[in-house]
Coordinates of C-alpha atoms in Angstrom, one line a residue:
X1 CA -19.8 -10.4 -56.1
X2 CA -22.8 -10.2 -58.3
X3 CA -26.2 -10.2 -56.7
X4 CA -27.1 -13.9 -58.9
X5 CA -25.7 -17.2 -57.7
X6 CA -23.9 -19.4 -60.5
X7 CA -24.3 -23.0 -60.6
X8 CA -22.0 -25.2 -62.1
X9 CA -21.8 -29.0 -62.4
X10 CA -18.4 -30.4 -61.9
X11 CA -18.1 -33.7 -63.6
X12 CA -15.4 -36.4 -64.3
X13 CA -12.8 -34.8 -66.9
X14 CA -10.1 -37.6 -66.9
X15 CA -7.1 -37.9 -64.7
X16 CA -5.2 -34.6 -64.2
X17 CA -1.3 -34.9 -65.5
X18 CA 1.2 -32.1 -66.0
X19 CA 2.5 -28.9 -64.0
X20 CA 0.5 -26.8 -62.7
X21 CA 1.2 -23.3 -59.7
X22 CA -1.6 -22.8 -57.6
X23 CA -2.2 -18.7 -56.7
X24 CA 0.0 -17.1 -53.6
X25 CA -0.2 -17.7 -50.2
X26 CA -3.0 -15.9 -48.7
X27 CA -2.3 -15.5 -45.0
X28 CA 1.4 -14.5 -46.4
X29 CA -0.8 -11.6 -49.4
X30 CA -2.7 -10.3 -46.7
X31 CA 0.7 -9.6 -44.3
X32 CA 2.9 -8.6 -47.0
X33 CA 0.5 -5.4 -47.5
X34 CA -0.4 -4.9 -43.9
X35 CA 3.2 -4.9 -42.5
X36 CA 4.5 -3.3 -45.8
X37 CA 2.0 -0.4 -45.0
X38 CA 3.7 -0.1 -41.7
X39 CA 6.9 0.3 -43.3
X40 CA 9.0 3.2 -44.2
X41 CA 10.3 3.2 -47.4
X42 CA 8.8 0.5 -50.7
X43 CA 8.3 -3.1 -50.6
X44 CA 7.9 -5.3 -53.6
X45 CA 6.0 -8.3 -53.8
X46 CA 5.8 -10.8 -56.5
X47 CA 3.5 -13.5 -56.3
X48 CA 0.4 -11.7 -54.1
X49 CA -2.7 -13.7 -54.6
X50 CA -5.2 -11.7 -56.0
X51 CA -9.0 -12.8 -54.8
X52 CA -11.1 -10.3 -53.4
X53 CA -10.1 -10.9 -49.9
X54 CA -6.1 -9.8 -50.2
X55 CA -7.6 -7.2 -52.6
X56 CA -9.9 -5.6 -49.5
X57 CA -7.2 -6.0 -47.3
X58 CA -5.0 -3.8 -50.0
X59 CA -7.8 -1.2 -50.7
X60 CA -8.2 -0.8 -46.7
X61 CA -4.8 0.2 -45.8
X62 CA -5.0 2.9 -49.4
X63 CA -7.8 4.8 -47.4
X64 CA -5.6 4.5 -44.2
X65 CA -2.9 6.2 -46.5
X66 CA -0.2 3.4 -47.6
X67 CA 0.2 3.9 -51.4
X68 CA -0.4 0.4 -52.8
X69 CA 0.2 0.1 -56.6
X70 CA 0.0 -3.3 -59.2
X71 CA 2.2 -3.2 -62.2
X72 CA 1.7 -4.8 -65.4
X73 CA 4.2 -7.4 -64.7
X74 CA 1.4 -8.6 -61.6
X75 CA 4.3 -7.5 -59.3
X76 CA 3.3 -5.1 -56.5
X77 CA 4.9 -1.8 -54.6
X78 CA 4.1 -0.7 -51.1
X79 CA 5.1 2.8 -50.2
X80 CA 4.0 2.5 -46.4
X81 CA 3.0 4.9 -43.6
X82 CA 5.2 4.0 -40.7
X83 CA 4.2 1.9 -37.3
X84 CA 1.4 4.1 -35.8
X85 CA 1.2 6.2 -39.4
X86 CA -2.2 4.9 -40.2
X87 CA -4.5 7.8 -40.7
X88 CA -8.2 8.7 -40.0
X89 CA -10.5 6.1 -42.3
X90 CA -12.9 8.7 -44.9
X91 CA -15.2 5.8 -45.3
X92 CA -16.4 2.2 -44.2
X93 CA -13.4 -0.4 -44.4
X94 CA -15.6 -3.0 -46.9
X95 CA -14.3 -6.5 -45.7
X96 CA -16.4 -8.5 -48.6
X97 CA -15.7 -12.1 -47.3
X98 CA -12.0 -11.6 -45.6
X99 CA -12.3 -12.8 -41.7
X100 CA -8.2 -12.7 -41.7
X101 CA -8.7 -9.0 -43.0
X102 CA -11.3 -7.9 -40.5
X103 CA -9.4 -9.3 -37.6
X104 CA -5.9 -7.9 -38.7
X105 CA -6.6 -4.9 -39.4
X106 CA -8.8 -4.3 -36.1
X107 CA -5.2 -5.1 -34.4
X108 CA -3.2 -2.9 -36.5
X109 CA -5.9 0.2 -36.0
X110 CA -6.0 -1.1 -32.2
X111 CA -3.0 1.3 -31.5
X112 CA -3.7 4.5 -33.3
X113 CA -5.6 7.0 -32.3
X114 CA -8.4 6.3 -34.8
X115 CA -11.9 5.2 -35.8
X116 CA -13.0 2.9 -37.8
X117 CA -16.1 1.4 -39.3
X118 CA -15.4 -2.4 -40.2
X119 CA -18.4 -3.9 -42.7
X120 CA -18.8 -6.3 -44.5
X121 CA -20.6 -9.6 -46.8
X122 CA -23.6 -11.3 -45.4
X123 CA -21.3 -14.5 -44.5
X124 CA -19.0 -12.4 -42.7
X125 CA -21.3 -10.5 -40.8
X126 CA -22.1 -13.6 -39.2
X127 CA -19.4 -14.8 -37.9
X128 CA -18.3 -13.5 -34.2
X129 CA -15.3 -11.0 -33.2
X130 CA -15.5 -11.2 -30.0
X131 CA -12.3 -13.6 -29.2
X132 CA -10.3 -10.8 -31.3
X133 CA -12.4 -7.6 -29.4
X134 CA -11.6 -9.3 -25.9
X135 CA -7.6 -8.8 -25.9
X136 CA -7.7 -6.0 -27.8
X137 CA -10.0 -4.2 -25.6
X138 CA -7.5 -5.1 -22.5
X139 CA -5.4 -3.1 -24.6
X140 CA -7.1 -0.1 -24.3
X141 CA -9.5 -0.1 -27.7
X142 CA -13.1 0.5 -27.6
X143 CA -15.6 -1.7 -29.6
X144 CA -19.4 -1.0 -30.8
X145 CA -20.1 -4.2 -32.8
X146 CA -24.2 -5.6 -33.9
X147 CA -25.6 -7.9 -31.7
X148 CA -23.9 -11.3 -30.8
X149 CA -20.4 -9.7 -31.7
X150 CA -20.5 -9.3 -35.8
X151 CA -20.4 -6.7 -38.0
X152 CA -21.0 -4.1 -39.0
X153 CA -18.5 -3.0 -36.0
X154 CA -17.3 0.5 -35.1
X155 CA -14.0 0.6 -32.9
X156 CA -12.1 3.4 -31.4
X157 CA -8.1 2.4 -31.3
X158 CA -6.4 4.1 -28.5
X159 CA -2.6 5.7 -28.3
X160 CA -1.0 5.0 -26.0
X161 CA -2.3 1.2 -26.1
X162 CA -1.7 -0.8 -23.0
X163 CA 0.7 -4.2 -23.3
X164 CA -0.9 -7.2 -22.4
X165 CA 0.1 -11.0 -21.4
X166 CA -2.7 -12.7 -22.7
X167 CA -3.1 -16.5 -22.9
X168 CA -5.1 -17.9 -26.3
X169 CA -8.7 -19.5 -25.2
X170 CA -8.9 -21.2 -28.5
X171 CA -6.0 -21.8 -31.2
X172 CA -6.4 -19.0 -33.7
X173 CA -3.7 -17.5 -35.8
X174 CA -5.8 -14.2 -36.3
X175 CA -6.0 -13.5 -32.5
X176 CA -2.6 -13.6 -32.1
X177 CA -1.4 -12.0 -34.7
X178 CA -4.3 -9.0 -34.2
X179 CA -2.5 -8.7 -30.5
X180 CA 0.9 -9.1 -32.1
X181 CA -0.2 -5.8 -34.9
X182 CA -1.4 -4.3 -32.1
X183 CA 2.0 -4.8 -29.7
X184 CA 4.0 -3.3 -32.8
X185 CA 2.9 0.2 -31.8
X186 CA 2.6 -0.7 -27.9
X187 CA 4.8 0.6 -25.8
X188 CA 6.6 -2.1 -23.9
X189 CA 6.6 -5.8 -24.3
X190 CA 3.0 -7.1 -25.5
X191 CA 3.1 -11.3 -25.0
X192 CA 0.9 -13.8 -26.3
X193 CA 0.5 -17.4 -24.8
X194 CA -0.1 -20.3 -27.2
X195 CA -1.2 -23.7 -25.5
X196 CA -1.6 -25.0 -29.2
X197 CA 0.8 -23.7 -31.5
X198 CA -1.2 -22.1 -35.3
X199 CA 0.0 -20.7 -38.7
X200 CA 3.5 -18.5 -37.8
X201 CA 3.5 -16.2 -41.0
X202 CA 3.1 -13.2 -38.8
X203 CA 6.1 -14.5 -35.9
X204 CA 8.3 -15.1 -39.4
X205 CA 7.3 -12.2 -41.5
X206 CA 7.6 -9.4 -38.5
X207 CA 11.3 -10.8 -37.9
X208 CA 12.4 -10.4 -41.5
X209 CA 10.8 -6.7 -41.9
X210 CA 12.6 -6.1 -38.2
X211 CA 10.5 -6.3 -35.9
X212 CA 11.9 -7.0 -32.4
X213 CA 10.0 -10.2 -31.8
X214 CA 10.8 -13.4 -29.7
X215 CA 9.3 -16.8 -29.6
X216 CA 10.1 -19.9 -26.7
X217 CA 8.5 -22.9 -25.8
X218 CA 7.9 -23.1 -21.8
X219 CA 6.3 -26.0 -20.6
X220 CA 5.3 -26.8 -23.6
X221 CA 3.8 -23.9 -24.9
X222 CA 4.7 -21.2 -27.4
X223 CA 5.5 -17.7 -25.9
X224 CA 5.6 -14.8 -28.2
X225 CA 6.8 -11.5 -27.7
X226 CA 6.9 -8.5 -29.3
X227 CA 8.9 -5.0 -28.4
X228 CA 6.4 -1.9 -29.3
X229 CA 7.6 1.6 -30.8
X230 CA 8.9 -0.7 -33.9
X231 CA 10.1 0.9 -36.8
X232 CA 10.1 -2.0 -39.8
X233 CA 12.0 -2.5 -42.7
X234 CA 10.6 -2.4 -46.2
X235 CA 11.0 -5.8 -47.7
X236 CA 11.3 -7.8 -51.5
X237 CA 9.1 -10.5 -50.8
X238 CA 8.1 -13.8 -52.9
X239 CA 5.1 -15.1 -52.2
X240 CA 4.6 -19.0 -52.4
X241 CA 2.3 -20.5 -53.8
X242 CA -0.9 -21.3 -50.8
X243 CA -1.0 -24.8 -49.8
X244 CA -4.8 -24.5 -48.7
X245 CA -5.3 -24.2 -52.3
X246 CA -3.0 -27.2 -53.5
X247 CA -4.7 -28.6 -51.2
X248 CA -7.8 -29.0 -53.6
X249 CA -5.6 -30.2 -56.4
X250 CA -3.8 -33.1 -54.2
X251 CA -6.6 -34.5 -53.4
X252 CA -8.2 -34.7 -56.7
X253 CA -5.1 -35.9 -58.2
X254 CA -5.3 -38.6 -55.6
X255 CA -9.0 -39.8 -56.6
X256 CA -9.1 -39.6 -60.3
X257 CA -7.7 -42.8 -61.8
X258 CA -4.4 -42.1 -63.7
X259 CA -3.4 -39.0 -62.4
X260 CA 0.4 -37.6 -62.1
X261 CA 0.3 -34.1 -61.3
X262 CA 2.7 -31.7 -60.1
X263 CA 2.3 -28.4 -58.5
X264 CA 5.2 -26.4 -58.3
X265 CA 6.3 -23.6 -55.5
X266 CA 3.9 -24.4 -52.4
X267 CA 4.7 -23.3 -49.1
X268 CA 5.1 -25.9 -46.6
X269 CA 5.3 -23.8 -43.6
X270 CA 4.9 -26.7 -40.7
X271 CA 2.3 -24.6 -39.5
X272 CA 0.5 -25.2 -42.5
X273 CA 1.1 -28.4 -43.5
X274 CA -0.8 -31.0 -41.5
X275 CA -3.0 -32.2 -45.0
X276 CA 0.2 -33.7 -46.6
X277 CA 1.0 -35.2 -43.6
X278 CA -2.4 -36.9 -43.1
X279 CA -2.6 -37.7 -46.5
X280 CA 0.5 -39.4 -46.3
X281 CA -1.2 -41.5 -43.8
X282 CA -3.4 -42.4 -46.1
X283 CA -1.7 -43.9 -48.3
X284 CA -1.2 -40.8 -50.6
X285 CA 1.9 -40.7 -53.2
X286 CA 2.8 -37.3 -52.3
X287 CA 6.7 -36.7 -53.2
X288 CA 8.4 -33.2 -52.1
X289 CA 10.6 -32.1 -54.9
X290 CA 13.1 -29.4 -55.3
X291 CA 12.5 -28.9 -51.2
X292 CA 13.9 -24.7 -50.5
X293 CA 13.6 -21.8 -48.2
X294 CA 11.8 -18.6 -49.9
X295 CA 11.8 -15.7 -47.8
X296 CA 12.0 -17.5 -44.7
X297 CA 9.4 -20.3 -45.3
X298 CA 9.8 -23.6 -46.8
X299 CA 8.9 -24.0 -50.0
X300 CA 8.3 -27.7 -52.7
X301 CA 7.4 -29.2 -55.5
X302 CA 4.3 -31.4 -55.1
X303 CA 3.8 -34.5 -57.2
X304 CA 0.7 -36.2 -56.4
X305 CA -0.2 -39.7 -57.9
X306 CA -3.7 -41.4 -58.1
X307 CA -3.9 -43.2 -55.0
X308 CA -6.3 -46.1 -53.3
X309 CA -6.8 -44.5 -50.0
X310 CA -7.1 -45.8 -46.9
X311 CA -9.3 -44.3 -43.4
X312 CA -7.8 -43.6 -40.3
X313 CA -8.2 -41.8 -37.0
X314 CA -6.9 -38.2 -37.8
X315 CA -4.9 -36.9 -34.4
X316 CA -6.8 -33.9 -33.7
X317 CA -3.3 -32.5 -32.4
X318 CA -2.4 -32.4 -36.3
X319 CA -6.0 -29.8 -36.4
X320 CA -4.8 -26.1 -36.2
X321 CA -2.0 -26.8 -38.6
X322 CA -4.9 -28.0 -41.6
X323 CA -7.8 -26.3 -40.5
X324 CA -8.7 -24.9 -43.9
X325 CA -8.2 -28.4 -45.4
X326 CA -10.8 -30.4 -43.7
X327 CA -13.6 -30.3 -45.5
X328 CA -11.9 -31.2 -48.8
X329 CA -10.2 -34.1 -46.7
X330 CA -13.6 -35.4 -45.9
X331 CA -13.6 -35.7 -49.4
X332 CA -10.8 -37.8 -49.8
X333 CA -12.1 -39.8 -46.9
X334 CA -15.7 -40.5 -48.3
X335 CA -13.6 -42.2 -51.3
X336 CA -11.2 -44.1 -49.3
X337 CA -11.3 -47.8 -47.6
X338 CA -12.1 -48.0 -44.3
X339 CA -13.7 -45.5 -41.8
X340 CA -12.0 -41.7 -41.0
X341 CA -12.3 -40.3 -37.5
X342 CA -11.9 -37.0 -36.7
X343 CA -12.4 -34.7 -33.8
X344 CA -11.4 -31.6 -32.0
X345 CA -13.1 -29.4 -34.7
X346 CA -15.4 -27.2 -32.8
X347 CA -13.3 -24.5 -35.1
X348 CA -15.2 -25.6 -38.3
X349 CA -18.5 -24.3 -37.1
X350 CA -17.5 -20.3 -36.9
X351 CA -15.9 -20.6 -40.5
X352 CA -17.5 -18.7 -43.6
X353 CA -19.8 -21.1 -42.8
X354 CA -20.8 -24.2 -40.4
X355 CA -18.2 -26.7 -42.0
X356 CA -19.0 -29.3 -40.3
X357 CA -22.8 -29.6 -40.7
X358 CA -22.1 -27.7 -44.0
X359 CA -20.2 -31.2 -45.3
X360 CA -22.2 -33.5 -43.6
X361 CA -25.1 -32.5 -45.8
X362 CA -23.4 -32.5 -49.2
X363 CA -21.5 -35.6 -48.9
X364 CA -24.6 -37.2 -47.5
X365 CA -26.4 -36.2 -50.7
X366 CA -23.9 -37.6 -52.9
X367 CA -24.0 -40.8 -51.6
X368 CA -21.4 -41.0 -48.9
X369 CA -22.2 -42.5 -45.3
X370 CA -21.4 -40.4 -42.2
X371 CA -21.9 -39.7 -38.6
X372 CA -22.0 -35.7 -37.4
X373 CA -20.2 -35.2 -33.9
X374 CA -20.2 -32.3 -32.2
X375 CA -16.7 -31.6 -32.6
X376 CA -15.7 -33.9 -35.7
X377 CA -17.2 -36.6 -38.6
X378 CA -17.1 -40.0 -39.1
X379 CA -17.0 -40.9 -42.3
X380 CA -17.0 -44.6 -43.7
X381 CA -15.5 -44.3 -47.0
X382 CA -16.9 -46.2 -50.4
X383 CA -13.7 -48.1 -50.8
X384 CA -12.8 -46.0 -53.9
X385 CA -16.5 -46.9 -55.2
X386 CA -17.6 -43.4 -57.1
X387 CA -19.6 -41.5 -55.0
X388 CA -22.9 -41.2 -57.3
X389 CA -23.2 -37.2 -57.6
X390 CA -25.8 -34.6 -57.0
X391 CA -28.4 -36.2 -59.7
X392 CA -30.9 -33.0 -60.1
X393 CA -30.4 -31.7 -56.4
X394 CA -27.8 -28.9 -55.9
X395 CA -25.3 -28.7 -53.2
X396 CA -26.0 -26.3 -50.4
X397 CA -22.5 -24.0 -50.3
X398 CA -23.0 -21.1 -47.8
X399 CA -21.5 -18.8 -49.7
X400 CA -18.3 -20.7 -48.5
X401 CA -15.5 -20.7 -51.0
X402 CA -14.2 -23.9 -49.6
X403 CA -17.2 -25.8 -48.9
X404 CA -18.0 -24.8 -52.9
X405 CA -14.3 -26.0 -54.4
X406 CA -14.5 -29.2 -52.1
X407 CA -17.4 -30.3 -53.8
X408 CA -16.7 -29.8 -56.7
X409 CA -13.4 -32.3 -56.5
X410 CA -16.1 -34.8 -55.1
X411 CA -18.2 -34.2 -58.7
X412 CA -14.7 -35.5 -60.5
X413 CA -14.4 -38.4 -58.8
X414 CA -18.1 -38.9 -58.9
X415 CA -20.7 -41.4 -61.3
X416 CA -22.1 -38.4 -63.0
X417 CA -21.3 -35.3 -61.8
X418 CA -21.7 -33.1 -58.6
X419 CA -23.8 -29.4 -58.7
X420 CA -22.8 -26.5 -56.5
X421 CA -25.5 -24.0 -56.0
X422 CA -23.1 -20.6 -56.3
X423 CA -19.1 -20.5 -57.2
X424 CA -19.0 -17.1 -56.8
X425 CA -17.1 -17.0 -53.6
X426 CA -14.7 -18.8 -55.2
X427 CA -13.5 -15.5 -56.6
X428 CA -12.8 -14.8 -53.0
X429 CA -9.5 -16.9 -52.7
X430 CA -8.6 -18.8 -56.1
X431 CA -10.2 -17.1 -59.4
X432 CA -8.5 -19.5 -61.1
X433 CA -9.5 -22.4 -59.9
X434 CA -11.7 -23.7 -62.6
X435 CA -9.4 -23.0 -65.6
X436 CA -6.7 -24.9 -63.6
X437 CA -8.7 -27.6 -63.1
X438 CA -9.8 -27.9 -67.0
X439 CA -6.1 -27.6 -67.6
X440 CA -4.5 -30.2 -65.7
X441 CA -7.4 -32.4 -67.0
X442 CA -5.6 -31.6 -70.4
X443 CA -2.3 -32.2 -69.5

């Protein structure tokens, strides 16, 4: 990331029509490599997204010794190390932005006899490891992290590693799966308790490269376990599109008047799929077409029609499985009739940034009313009344990719326009995302 922010204004452009494919999965990118690396033998992967986060996450496990190439065709070959083949770090691993690299990769090195020096973006160096050092400590790896728990971290991984049962404090898809990377390489049965299930890439993706890895509901919860001393399988994986960054698409598709679009190949893992659902709710014409399995997760065609929306109470049940999506769904809801509830988001405030807060004060400076709860907003929409833009102000993004590409899909439904302060870290997850909003705009 260059060292000057880059405004933009993001304006009306007309409805958006057409086809479009958003980038690939990132949770999926980021695993591919990672358990690829731990495999013996190549795996190929078409479809990895390519922002700077899956790209740290790639150039990580090179100087942990996996041979990571890209072709010309944009398709990718993994040449990996084995489970506990990781080697001795030469340098700082350089996170950038990528929380789900930082955390996976602290549970993969967990279990080797290795250290590591984890570093990283101001954004990320604020935001706390400690719910991924806690477990991973019981397991027998030593952590010297900065004060309040951040990077830059040192940790010491320790062989033999120690299995654990360990309940989740807080639904998080990267603490289980760090414990889960670090189980792989465990001797013995490592287990992890979900009260509230999260994203399953890594339960579905271990299983298909071989892993010996179980998953039961008891009373009501989720119970993973995973079988150490694995030896996985290289794999030929498709990655679908990411539906957290559909997401920004569907809901401008909803807002702007005349709008048909379709975007083709998202992943609909249930897991991940809680904004269609909610949307839907809403009021939303959001059809699934051409409905498959890819590689073990669902996959659809999305066609999204312009829509008169309408506020509800969002379950905060529905929460883990659209955490990424809520602050462009505030979006939607400061357009739509009626008020939108929402709670059980204490999550939001140890993003990139403090979501919450972070779209309570843009919306509020477009023009949209709302009430900040602790854990949630209220937001009383403008009954599909424009919201009237930034004016000469700019909006505040935290160096938060998502907090930056939500706003801007409030400036095209807006009176005149809406100004982000920086859309560099949109480079971290979807380069693209400007040129495919200009092109669906064209049809």
């Amino acid at each position: 990331m260059t060292d000057t922010p880059t405004s933009k204004r993001f304006a009306p452009i007309g409805p958006l029509t057409g086809t479009i494919r958003v980038p690939g999965d990132k949770s999926i990118s980021h695993r591919a490599l990672m358990f690829g690396a731990l495999a013996v033998g190549e795996t190929k992967v078409t479809g990895l997204l390519e922002g700077h986060d899956v790209l740290a996450t790639a150039e990580a496990l090179r100087i942990m010794g996996a041979t990571i190439e890209r072709f010309d065709d944009g398709s990718w070959s993994i040449h990996g190390v084995g489970v506990g083949g990781l080697l001795q770090p030469a340098q700082a691993l350089d996170m950038g932005n990528s929380g789900t690299s930082t955390r996976l990769l602290m549970g993969l090195i967990a279990s080797h006899a290795i250290t590591a020096n984890f570093t990283g973006d101001a954004s990320l160096s604020g935001r706390p490891m400690g719910r991924v050092i806690d477990p991973l400590s019981q397991m027998g790896a030593r952590f010297e992290p900065s004060p309040g728990g951040t990077l830059p971290l040192m940790m010491k991984g320790s062989f033999p590693t120690v299995p654990i049962s360990y309940r989740l404090p807080v639904a998080s898809a990267q603490v289980k799966s760090a414990i889960l990377l670090a189980g792989l390489n465990t001797p013995g049965i490592t287990t992890v308790i979900e009260p509230v299930p999260t994203r399953d890439h890594t339960e579905r993706m271990l299983k298909g490269f071989g892993a010996d890895l179980t998953v039961e509901e008891v009373d009501g919860e989720r119970v993973i376990r995973i079988r150490g001393d694995a030896e996985l399988t290289p794999q030929t994986i498709t990655v679908p599109g990411d539906p957290s960054s559909a997401a920004f698409f569907i809901v401008a598709a909803l807002l702007v008047e005349g709008s048909d679009l379709t975007i083709e190949n998202v992943g609909l893992n249930p897991t991940r799929a809680g904004l269609i659902t909610v949307l839907q709710q809403m009021g939303g014409d959001i059809e699934l077409l051409n409905e498959r399995e890819v590689g073990g997760e669902p996959v659809a065609d999305l066609r999204v029609q312009h829509s008169q929306l309408r506020g509800i109470d969002v379950d905060p049940a529905i929460a883990p499985s659209m955490i990424d999506e809520f602050p462009v769904l505030f979006v939607a809801a400061a357009n739509a009739q009626g008020t939108t509830t929402t709670s059980g988001l204490h999550e939001l405030r140890v993003k990139e940034s403090d979501r919450l807060s972070a779209m309570a004060a843009a919306l509020t400076s477009v023009g949209a009313r709302l009430k900040e709860l602790e854990d949630g907003l209220v937001i009383a929409g403008s009954g599909g009344e424009p919201l009237r833009g930034t004016g000469n102000e700019l909006i505040t993004t935290h160096l938060d990719h998502r907090i930056a590409m939500s706003m801007a899909v409030a400036g095209l439904a807006s009176k005149d326009g809406v100004e982000v302060d920086d859309t560099r870290p949109i480079a971290t997850s979807f380069p693209d995302f400007e040129q495919l909003l200009e092109g669906a705009a064209r049809g």
